[in-house]
Short mmCIF file of C-alpha atoms and ligand atoms in Angstrom, two decimals:
data_model
loop_
_atom_site.label_atom_id
_atom_site.label_comp_id
_atom_site.label_asym_id
_atom_site.label_seq_id
_atom_site.Cartn_x
_atom_site.Cartn_y
_atom_site.Cartn_z
CA MET A 1 -66.66 -62.45 21.09
CA ILE A 2 -65.53 -60.02 18.39
CA ARG A 3 -61.82 -60.17 17.79
CA GLY A 4 -59.73 -57.06 17.49
CA THR A 5 -56.18 -55.89 17.66
CA ILE A 6 -54.20 -52.69 17.89
CA ILE A 7 -50.95 -51.34 16.51
CA VAL A 8 -49.01 -48.96 18.73
CA ALA A 9 -46.67 -46.40 17.19
CA THR A 10 -44.07 -47.35 19.78
CA ASP A 11 -41.70 -44.47 19.03
CA ILE A 12 -44.30 -41.79 19.86
CA CYS A 13 -45.90 -43.49 22.89
CA LYS A 14 -45.09 -41.56 26.08
CA ALA A 15 -46.06 -44.22 28.62
CA CYS A 16 -48.88 -42.13 30.09
CA GLU A 17 -50.89 -45.33 30.68
CA LEU A 18 -54.23 -43.59 29.98
CA CYS A 19 -54.99 -46.29 27.39
CA ILE A 20 -54.42 -49.01 29.99
CA THR A 21 -57.01 -47.37 32.27
CA ALA A 22 -59.45 -46.99 29.36
CA CYS A 23 -59.25 -50.61 28.17
CA PRO A 24 -62.34 -52.58 29.31
CA GLN A 25 -60.66 -55.90 28.48
CA ASP A 26 -57.48 -55.36 30.51
CA CYS A 27 -55.34 -56.36 27.57
CA LEU A 28 -52.66 -53.66 27.65
CA GLU A 29 -49.39 -53.42 29.55
CA MET A 30 -46.17 -51.43 29.46
CA SER A 31 -43.32 -53.06 27.61
CA PRO A 32 -40.14 -53.50 29.68
CA ASN A 33 -38.32 -52.04 26.65
CA LEU A 34 -37.73 -48.36 25.99
CA ASN A 35 -38.32 -46.39 22.80
CA VAL A 36 -35.93 -43.85 21.26
CA LYS A 37 -37.11 -41.20 23.73
CA SER A 38 -36.55 -43.55 26.68
CA TYR A 39 -40.23 -44.07 27.38
CA HIS A 40 -41.63 -47.51 27.98
CA TYR A 41 -44.34 -48.13 25.42
CA VAL A 42 -47.67 -49.90 25.49
CA GLN A 43 -48.21 -53.38 24.10
CA LEU A 44 -50.93 -56.04 24.05
CA LYS A 45 -50.48 -58.58 26.83
CA ASN A 46 -53.11 -61.12 25.70
CA ASP A 47 -55.54 -61.76 22.85
CA THR A 48 -58.73 -60.45 24.49
CA CYS A 49 -58.81 -57.20 22.49
CA THR A 50 -62.22 -56.58 20.91
CA GLY A 51 -61.24 -53.56 18.83
CA CYS A 52 -63.52 -51.29 20.87
CA VAL A 53 -61.27 -48.23 20.14
CA ASN A 54 -61.44 -46.86 23.73
CA CYS A 55 -57.66 -46.86 24.10
CA ALA A 56 -57.17 -45.01 20.82
CA ILE A 57 -59.73 -42.32 21.65
CA VAL A 58 -58.07 -41.32 24.94
CA CYS A 59 -54.47 -41.50 23.67
CA PRO A 60 -53.12 -37.93 23.73
CA ASP A 61 -50.40 -38.79 21.23
CA SER A 62 -52.65 -40.59 18.76
CA ALA A 63 -50.31 -43.57 18.92
CA ILE A 64 -52.93 -46.32 18.55
CA THR A 65 -54.52 -47.73 15.40
CA VAL A 66 -57.35 -50.25 15.85
CA TYR A 67 -58.52 -53.22 13.79
CA ARG A 68 -61.66 -55.31 14.27
CA GLN A 69 -63.01 -58.54 12.84
CA VAL A 70 -65.82 -57.94 10.35
CA LYS A 71 -69.12 -59.18 11.81
CA THR A 72 -70.61 -61.94 9.71
CA THR A 73 -74.02 -63.59 9.83
CA PRO A 74 -74.26 -67.41 9.65
CA LYS A 75 -74.77 -67.07 5.90
CA GLY A 76 -71.52 -65.17 5.66
CA ALA A 77 -73.04 -61.79 4.71
CA THR A 78 -71.40 -58.80 6.36
CA VAL A 79 -73.51 -56.56 8.58
CA MET B 1 -48.23 -42.60 7.40
CA GLU B 2 -51.30 -44.45 6.15
CA PRO B 3 -51.95 -47.63 8.17
CA VAL B 4 -52.72 -50.88 6.33
CA ALA B 5 -56.43 -51.54 5.69
CA ASN B 6 -56.50 -55.11 7.01
CA ILE B 7 -54.61 -57.30 9.44
CA ASP B 8 -55.28 -61.00 9.69
CA GLY B 9 -58.86 -60.63 8.38
CA MET B 10 -59.56 -57.69 10.67
CA GLU B 11 -60.40 -54.31 9.18
CA LEU B 12 -59.14 -50.87 10.14
CA VAL B 13 -61.67 -49.21 12.49
CA TYR B 14 -59.68 -46.35 14.03
CA LYS B 15 -56.73 -44.31 12.85
CA LYS B 16 -55.57 -40.85 13.78
CA PRO B 17 -57.30 -38.10 11.76
CA HIS B 18 -55.43 -37.13 8.59
CA THR B 19 -55.78 -33.43 9.48
CA LEU B 20 -53.50 -34.08 12.45
CA THR B 21 -49.88 -33.94 11.22
CA ASP B 22 -47.40 -36.75 11.85
CA THR B 23 -45.23 -34.39 13.93
CA PRO B 24 -44.72 -35.93 17.39
CA MET B 25 -46.33 -33.70 20.02
CA HIS B 26 -44.19 -31.82 22.54
CA TYR B 27 -46.79 -32.16 25.31
CA CYS B 28 -45.97 -33.99 28.55
CA PRO B 29 -47.19 -37.60 28.82
CA GLY B 30 -50.96 -37.77 29.35
CA CYS B 31 -51.64 -34.06 28.76
CA SER B 32 -55.22 -33.22 27.73
CA HIS B 33 -54.03 -30.83 25.00
CA GLY B 34 -53.13 -33.80 22.77
CA VAL B 35 -56.58 -35.36 23.10
CA VAL B 36 -58.35 -32.06 22.35
CA HIS B 37 -56.15 -31.46 19.28
CA LYS B 38 -56.93 -34.93 17.97
CA ILE B 39 -60.68 -34.74 18.47
CA LEU B 40 -60.86 -31.26 16.95
CA MET B 41 -59.04 -32.50 13.85
CA GLU B 42 -61.30 -35.56 13.75
CA VAL B 43 -64.35 -33.28 13.51
CA ILE B 44 -62.71 -31.21 10.77
CA ASP B 45 -61.96 -34.44 8.86
CA GLU B 46 -65.49 -35.73 9.24
CA LEU B 47 -67.11 -32.44 8.21
CA GLY B 48 -64.66 -32.19 5.29
CA ILE B 49 -63.75 -28.59 6.14
CA GLN B 50 -59.94 -28.79 6.27
CA GLU B 51 -59.60 -26.24 3.46
CA GLU B 52 -62.20 -23.90 4.97
CA THR B 53 -61.05 -23.77 8.58
CA ILE B 54 -58.66 -21.26 10.14
CA GLY B 55 -57.40 -21.69 13.70
CA VAL B 56 -55.72 -19.23 16.03
CA ALA B 57 -53.12 -20.60 18.47
CA PRO B 58 -52.39 -19.01 21.86
CA VAL B 59 -49.36 -18.52 24.07
CA GLY B 60 -49.16 -21.33 26.60
CA CYS B 61 -48.25 -24.98 26.23
CA SER B 62 -50.36 -25.14 23.06
CA VAL B 63 -48.30 -22.36 21.43
CA PHE B 64 -47.18 -24.89 18.79
CA ALA B 65 -50.72 -26.10 18.00
CA TYR B 66 -50.12 -25.08 14.39
CA GLU B 67 -47.41 -27.75 14.14
CA TYR B 68 -50.03 -30.43 14.68
CA MET B 69 -53.15 -29.06 13.02
CA ASN B 70 -52.86 -29.35 9.26
CA ILE B 71 -55.07 -26.36 8.49
CA ASP B 72 -54.42 -22.65 8.02
CA MET B 73 -53.39 -21.22 11.37
CA GLN B 74 -52.28 -17.96 12.90
CA GLU B 75 -50.32 -17.48 16.12
CA ALA B 76 -51.59 -14.69 18.40
CA ALA B 77 -49.89 -12.72 21.15
CA HIS B 78 -50.63 -13.89 24.71
CA GLY B 79 -54.36 -13.54 25.42
CA ARG B 80 -55.26 -12.05 22.04
CA ALA B 81 -56.40 -15.14 20.14
CA SER B 82 -60.08 -14.21 20.09
CA ALA B 83 -59.27 -10.69 18.85
CA VAL B 84 -57.14 -12.13 16.04
CA ALA B 85 -59.88 -14.66 15.26
CA THR B 86 -62.37 -11.77 15.10
CA GLY B 87 -60.27 -10.06 12.46
CA ILE B 88 -59.89 -13.23 10.41
CA LYS B 89 -63.61 -14.03 10.56
CA ARG B 90 -64.61 -10.51 9.55
CA VAL B 91 -62.28 -10.49 6.55
CA LEU B 92 -63.13 -14.09 5.56
CA PRO B 93 -66.73 -14.54 6.79
CA ASN B 94 -67.26 -17.79 4.87
CA LYS B 95 -64.44 -19.62 6.66
CA TYR B 96 -64.83 -21.62 9.85
CA VAL B 97 -62.71 -19.84 12.46
CA PHE B 98 -61.73 -21.02 15.93
CA SER B 99 -59.44 -19.86 18.70
CA TYR B 100 -57.69 -22.29 21.05
CA GLN B 101 -56.56 -20.95 24.42
CA GLY B 102 -55.50 -21.99 27.90
CA ASP B 103 -56.90 -20.51 31.11
CA GLY B 104 -53.95 -18.19 31.69
CA ASP B 105 -54.31 -16.95 28.13
CA LEU B 106 -58.12 -16.66 27.95
CA ALA B 107 -59.10 -15.90 31.54
CA ALA B 108 -56.14 -13.85 32.82
CA ILE B 109 -54.14 -11.71 30.38
CA GLY B 110 -56.82 -12.03 27.68
CA THR B 111 -59.92 -11.48 29.79
CA GLY B 112 -60.72 -8.18 28.05
CA GLU B 113 -60.50 -9.69 24.57
CA THR B 114 -62.47 -12.74 25.67
CA VAL B 115 -65.36 -10.78 27.20
CA HIS B 116 -65.66 -8.36 24.30
CA THR B 117 -65.38 -11.03 21.61
CA VAL B 118 -68.31 -12.90 23.14
CA ASN B 119 -70.19 -9.69 23.88
CA ARG B 120 -69.94 -8.73 20.21
CA GLY B 121 -71.19 -12.21 19.37
CA GLU B 122 -68.39 -12.90 16.91
CA ASN B 123 -69.26 -15.93 14.81
CA ILE B 124 -66.34 -18.04 15.89
CA LEU B 125 -65.71 -21.09 18.06
CA MET B 126 -63.65 -20.40 21.17
CA LEU B 127 -62.02 -23.49 22.69
CA PHE B 128 -60.94 -22.96 26.29
CA ILE B 129 -58.53 -25.48 27.84
CA ASN B 130 -58.92 -25.03 31.59
CA ASN B 131 -56.24 -26.91 33.54
CA GLY B 132 -56.36 -24.48 36.46
CA ILE B 133 -52.73 -23.47 36.08
CA TYR B 134 -50.13 -21.72 33.95
CA GLY B 135 -48.68 -24.88 32.45
CA MET B 136 -46.05 -23.52 30.11
CA THR B 137 -44.31 -21.19 32.54
CA GLY B 138 -43.90 -23.68 35.37
CA GLY B 139 -47.19 -24.03 37.21
CA GLN B 140 -48.10 -20.61 38.59
CA MET B 141 -51.62 -19.93 39.92
CA ALA B 142 -54.21 -19.10 37.25
CA PRO B 143 -57.52 -17.27 37.87
CA THR B 144 -59.10 -20.72 37.55
CA SER B 145 -56.92 -22.48 40.17
CA LEU B 146 -59.10 -24.03 42.86
CA ILE B 147 -59.19 -22.88 46.48
CA GLY B 148 -56.51 -24.78 48.34
CA MET B 149 -54.69 -25.71 45.14
CA LYS B 150 -50.91 -25.69 45.54
CA THR B 151 -49.04 -24.01 42.72
CA THR B 152 -45.55 -22.50 42.51
CA THR B 153 -47.01 -19.09 43.43
CA THR B 154 -49.40 -20.50 46.05
CA PRO B 155 -47.16 -23.03 47.80
CA PHE B 156 -49.54 -23.21 50.77
CA GLY B 157 -52.63 -23.42 48.59
CA ARG B 158 -54.83 -20.74 47.03
CA GLU B 159 -56.65 -18.72 49.61
CA ALA B 160 -59.65 -16.53 48.67
CA SER B 161 -59.13 -13.49 50.91
CA THR B 162 -55.81 -12.50 49.32
CA MET B 163 -55.89 -14.33 45.98
CA GLY B 164 -59.52 -14.11 45.02
CA ASN B 165 -61.92 -16.89 44.19
CA PRO B 166 -61.53 -19.16 41.18
CA LEU B 167 -63.11 -17.54 38.15
CA LYS B 168 -65.99 -19.33 36.44
CA ILE B 169 -65.46 -17.37 33.28
CA THR B 170 -67.59 -19.76 31.23
CA GLU B 171 -70.72 -19.07 33.33
CA LEU B 172 -69.90 -15.37 33.20
CA LEU B 173 -69.65 -15.37 29.40
CA ALA B 174 -72.90 -17.31 29.06
CA GLN B 175 -74.70 -14.24 30.46
CA LEU B 176 -73.69 -12.17 27.45
CA PRO B 177 -76.25 -11.83 24.65
CA GLY B 178 -73.52 -12.54 22.07
CA ALA B 179 -73.00 -16.06 23.43
CA TYR B 180 -74.95 -18.55 21.29
CA PHE B 181 -73.76 -21.94 22.58
CA VAL B 182 -71.79 -22.37 25.81
CA THR B 183 -70.85 -25.79 27.14
CA ARG B 184 -68.32 -27.48 29.42
CA HIS B 185 -66.62 -30.78 28.66
CA SER B 186 -63.57 -32.88 29.49
CA VAL B 187 -61.41 -35.57 27.91
CA HIS B 188 -60.69 -37.74 30.95
CA ASN B 189 -62.38 -40.85 29.52
CA THR B 190 -63.76 -42.21 26.27
CA ALA B 191 -67.37 -41.14 26.86
CA ALA B 192 -66.28 -37.58 27.69
CA VAL B 193 -64.15 -37.35 24.54
CA ARG B 194 -67.12 -38.49 22.43
CA LYS B 195 -69.36 -35.80 23.99
CA LEU B 196 -66.77 -33.12 23.34
CA LYS B 197 -66.59 -34.26 19.73
CA LYS B 198 -70.36 -33.76 19.33
CA ALA B 199 -70.17 -30.28 20.86
CA ILE B 200 -67.35 -29.24 18.50
CA ALA B 201 -69.26 -30.56 15.48
CA ALA B 202 -72.40 -28.70 16.60
CA SER B 203 -70.38 -25.49 17.05
CA PHE B 204 -69.04 -25.59 13.50
CA LYS B 205 -72.59 -26.12 12.21
CA TYR B 206 -73.87 -23.21 14.31
CA GLN B 207 -71.09 -21.00 12.95
CA LYS B 208 -72.79 -21.03 9.53
CA LEU B 209 -75.96 -19.57 11.10
CA ASN B 210 -74.13 -16.35 12.11
CA LYS B 211 -75.97 -16.22 15.43
CA GLY B 212 -73.07 -15.58 17.79
CA THR B 213 -70.12 -17.08 19.61
CA CYS B 214 -69.79 -20.77 20.46
CA PHE B 215 -67.72 -21.31 23.57
CA ILE B 216 -66.47 -24.72 24.72
CA GLU B 217 -64.55 -25.16 27.95
CA VAL B 218 -62.57 -28.37 28.34
CA VAL B 219 -61.73 -29.09 32.00
CA SER B 220 -58.23 -30.47 31.52
CA ASN B 221 -55.26 -31.87 33.39
CA CYS B 222 -51.66 -30.76 33.73
CA PRO B 223 -49.95 -33.83 35.18
CA SER B 224 -46.52 -32.18 35.23
CA ASN B 225 -47.43 -29.07 37.20
CA TRP B 226 -50.03 -30.80 39.32
CA LYS B 227 -47.15 -33.19 40.14
CA MET B 228 -49.14 -36.35 39.50
CA THR B 229 -49.07 -39.24 37.09
CA PRO B 230 -51.48 -38.81 34.15
CA VAL B 231 -53.85 -41.42 35.61
CA GLU B 232 -53.78 -39.70 39.04
CA SER B 233 -54.34 -36.31 37.41
CA ASN B 234 -57.52 -37.51 35.72
CA GLU B 235 -58.76 -38.92 39.03
CA TRP B 236 -57.93 -35.65 40.78
CA LEU B 237 -59.77 -33.76 38.06
CA GLU B 238 -62.93 -35.81 38.54
CA LYS B 239 -62.81 -35.43 42.30
CA ASN B 240 -61.80 -31.77 42.57
CA MET B 241 -62.36 -29.88 39.32
CA PHE B 242 -65.80 -31.27 38.36
CA PRO B 243 -67.60 -30.21 41.57
CA PHE B 244 -66.55 -26.60 40.93
CA TYR B 245 -66.60 -26.74 37.11
CA PRO B 246 -69.57 -29.07 36.46
CA LEU B 247 -69.76 -30.62 32.99
CA GLY B 248 -72.68 -29.97 30.68
CA ASP B 249 -74.37 -27.34 28.58
CA ILE B 250 -74.62 -23.85 30.11
CA LYS B 251 -76.41 -22.07 27.28
CA VAL B 252 -78.04 -23.85 24.38
CA PRO B 253 -79.52 -22.26 21.26
CA LYS B 254 -83.28 -21.70 21.43
CA SER B 255 -84.86 -23.90 18.82
C1 LIG C 301 -47.28 -10.73 27.41
C2 LIG C 301 -46.85 -12.01 28.04
N1 LIG C 301 -46.92 -12.14 29.38
C3 LIG C 301 -46.55 -13.29 29.98
C4 LIG C 301 -46.05 -14.32 29.23
C5 LIG C 301 -45.62 -15.59 29.93
N2 LIG C 301 -46.56 -16.68 29.73
C6 LIG C 301 -46.40 -17.58 28.75
S1 LIG C 301 -47.56 -18.80 28.76
C7 LIG C 301 -48.30 -18.12 30.12
C8 LIG C 301 -49.51 -18.74 30.75
C9 LIG C 301 -49.91 -20.03 30.12
O1 LIG C 301 -50.98 -20.61 30.83
P1 LIG C 301 -52.27 -21.13 30.09
O2 LIG C 301 -52.80 -20.10 29.17
O3 LIG C 301 -53.20 -21.61 31.16
O4 LIG C 301 -51.76 -22.31 29.17
P2 LIG C 301 -51.26 -23.78 29.56
O5 LIG C 301 -49.79 -23.72 29.38
O6 LIG C 301 -51.69 -24.06 30.96
O7 LIG C 301 -51.92 -24.66 28.56
C10 LIG C 301 -47.64 -16.97 30.53
C11 LIG C 301 -48.02 -16.17 31.71
C12 LIG C 301 -45.97 -14.14 27.82
N3 LIG C 301 -45.53 -15.12 27.02
N4 LIG C 301 -46.36 -12.98 27.27
S1 LIG C 302 -59.32 -51.67 21.30
FE1 LIG C 302 -60.49 -51.85 23.23
S2 LIG C 302 -60.10 -53.94 23.93
FE2 LIG C 302 -58.54 -53.48 22.37
S3 LIG C 302 -56.77 -52.72 23.52
FE3 LIG C 302 -57.98 -50.93 22.93
S4 LIG C 302 -59.34 -50.55 24.65
FE4 LIG C 302 -58.55 -52.65 24.89
S1 LIG C 303 -52.34 -43.53 25.79
FE1 LIG C 303 -50.98 -43.40 24.01
S2 LIG C 303 -49.13 -42.37 24.75
FE2 LIG C 303 -50.29 -43.05 26.55
S3 LIG C 303 -49.39 -45.05 27.06
FE3 LIG C 303 -51.16 -45.44 25.74
S4 LIG C 303 -50.32 -45.51 23.66
FE4 LIG C 303 -48.77 -44.58 24.96
S1 LIG C 304 -46.96 -28.48 31.40
FE1 LIG C 304 -49.04 -29.23 31.77
S2 LIG C 304 -50.34 -28.29 30.18
FE2 LIG C 304 -48.18 -28.10 29.56
S3 LIG C 304 -47.78 -29.89 28.23
FE3 LIG C 304 -47.13 -30.42 30.31
S4 LIG C 304 -48.93 -31.40 31.23
FE4 LIG C 304 -49.65 -30.30 29.41
MG1 LIG C 305 -53.52 -23.51 31.84
#
C-alpha cells in the first residue's frame, strides 16, 4: 500500500466535511478543537492515507496539501 | 505560503494553485464557488496563462472573486459581466477572457446580455454557476429554481402556473450559432471536478481559434440558503438538480 499524508491549513478549514465524504480510506475526522473562526477543523484519524488527493480536490477552501511516498521498484529506481 | 517539498520521505503531490491568492474565502462552508475558483486557477496555472488572462466578476456571492484570483480582473454591474467581457476581448483580442456569473446574474437580470453575447459568438469563456437560487441576497427564487423548491420568495415551493418553469438557459444558448462549445458540469465529487477541469482547459484552447463562445454551466450547491449541511446539499443536488439539469456536453465543436 502506498503511504501518504496530508497537511490541513487548520485556520482556514470551515468544517464542511466534504473531504471526509470524498476520502476512500476513511482516514479523516473533525477535531474536537476549534480554530480562530470557531470552526472545528479536519484532521487525520489513522495512518491509512494513500495520498490519493481526493480530499484536496473537493475542498472549497483549498485547505489541504497532499504528500505521497515515491514509488520504488525492487532495485530502488523511481517510477 | 509555499508548502515544504517533502515530509518523512513523502513528496508533495497536491497543493493549491499559485494563481489562487492566500486570502481566506468569504464563502459559506462547503459552497461550490470555492471549488470552481480553485479549479479555474489550476487550469490557468497549468496552461501558464496567468499574465494573459482577464476575468470579469459578477454581482452575487462571487462578487469578490477578484480577491481570490490572482489575475487581471474587472468587476461588472449585476448581470453585465458578459457585456464587459465582450468589450475587454474586443480591445485586447490576444488575451484569454472569461466571465464568471451566478444564475441570478446570468439568467435573470443579465439574460439580455447573455443571449446577445453568445449570439454574437464573442470569443470568451462564460462560466455559469447555477445553484438555483439568489445566494447573496438571502435565498430568493431564481429563474433556475426547481419546481417545488422552497425559497424565501416561494415559501410553499415554486409553482409553474404563476412563477414559470425553471429556465434551461444553457440548452437555449446552445441553439445559437455563436455558441461553439456548451457543456454542463458539477463539482460535487472528485471525478466531477476533474471533468470540469478538462472542459475549462478545452475552452481556453478553443478561445484561440476565434470560433465563438464557450459556455460552461456548473450545477452548484448553496448549503446556506438550501438550509442543508454541505454534504446534504451535494446529495440533494444529485437527486434533484441532475435529473432536470443533466450533466454532459450539449454542443461540441465539429471536428
Ligand atoms: C441592479 C441590481 N439589482 C439587484 C441587486 C441585488 N442582488 C445582488 S446579488 C443578486 C442575485 C445573486 O444571485 P446569483 O447571481 O444566482 O448569485 P449567487 O449569490 O447565488 O452565487 C441580486 C438580485 C443588485 N445588486 N443590483
Ligand atoms: S489523500 Fe486520499 S486517502 Fe489521504 S486523506 Fe485525502 S482522500 Fe483520504
Ligand atoms: S473540505 Fe476543506 S474546508 Fe471542508 S472540512 Fe475538509 S479541509 Fe475543511
Ligand atoms: S449563500 Fe450560498 S452561494 Fe453564497 S456563499 Fe453561501 S452557500 Fe455559497
Ligand atoms: Mg445563484
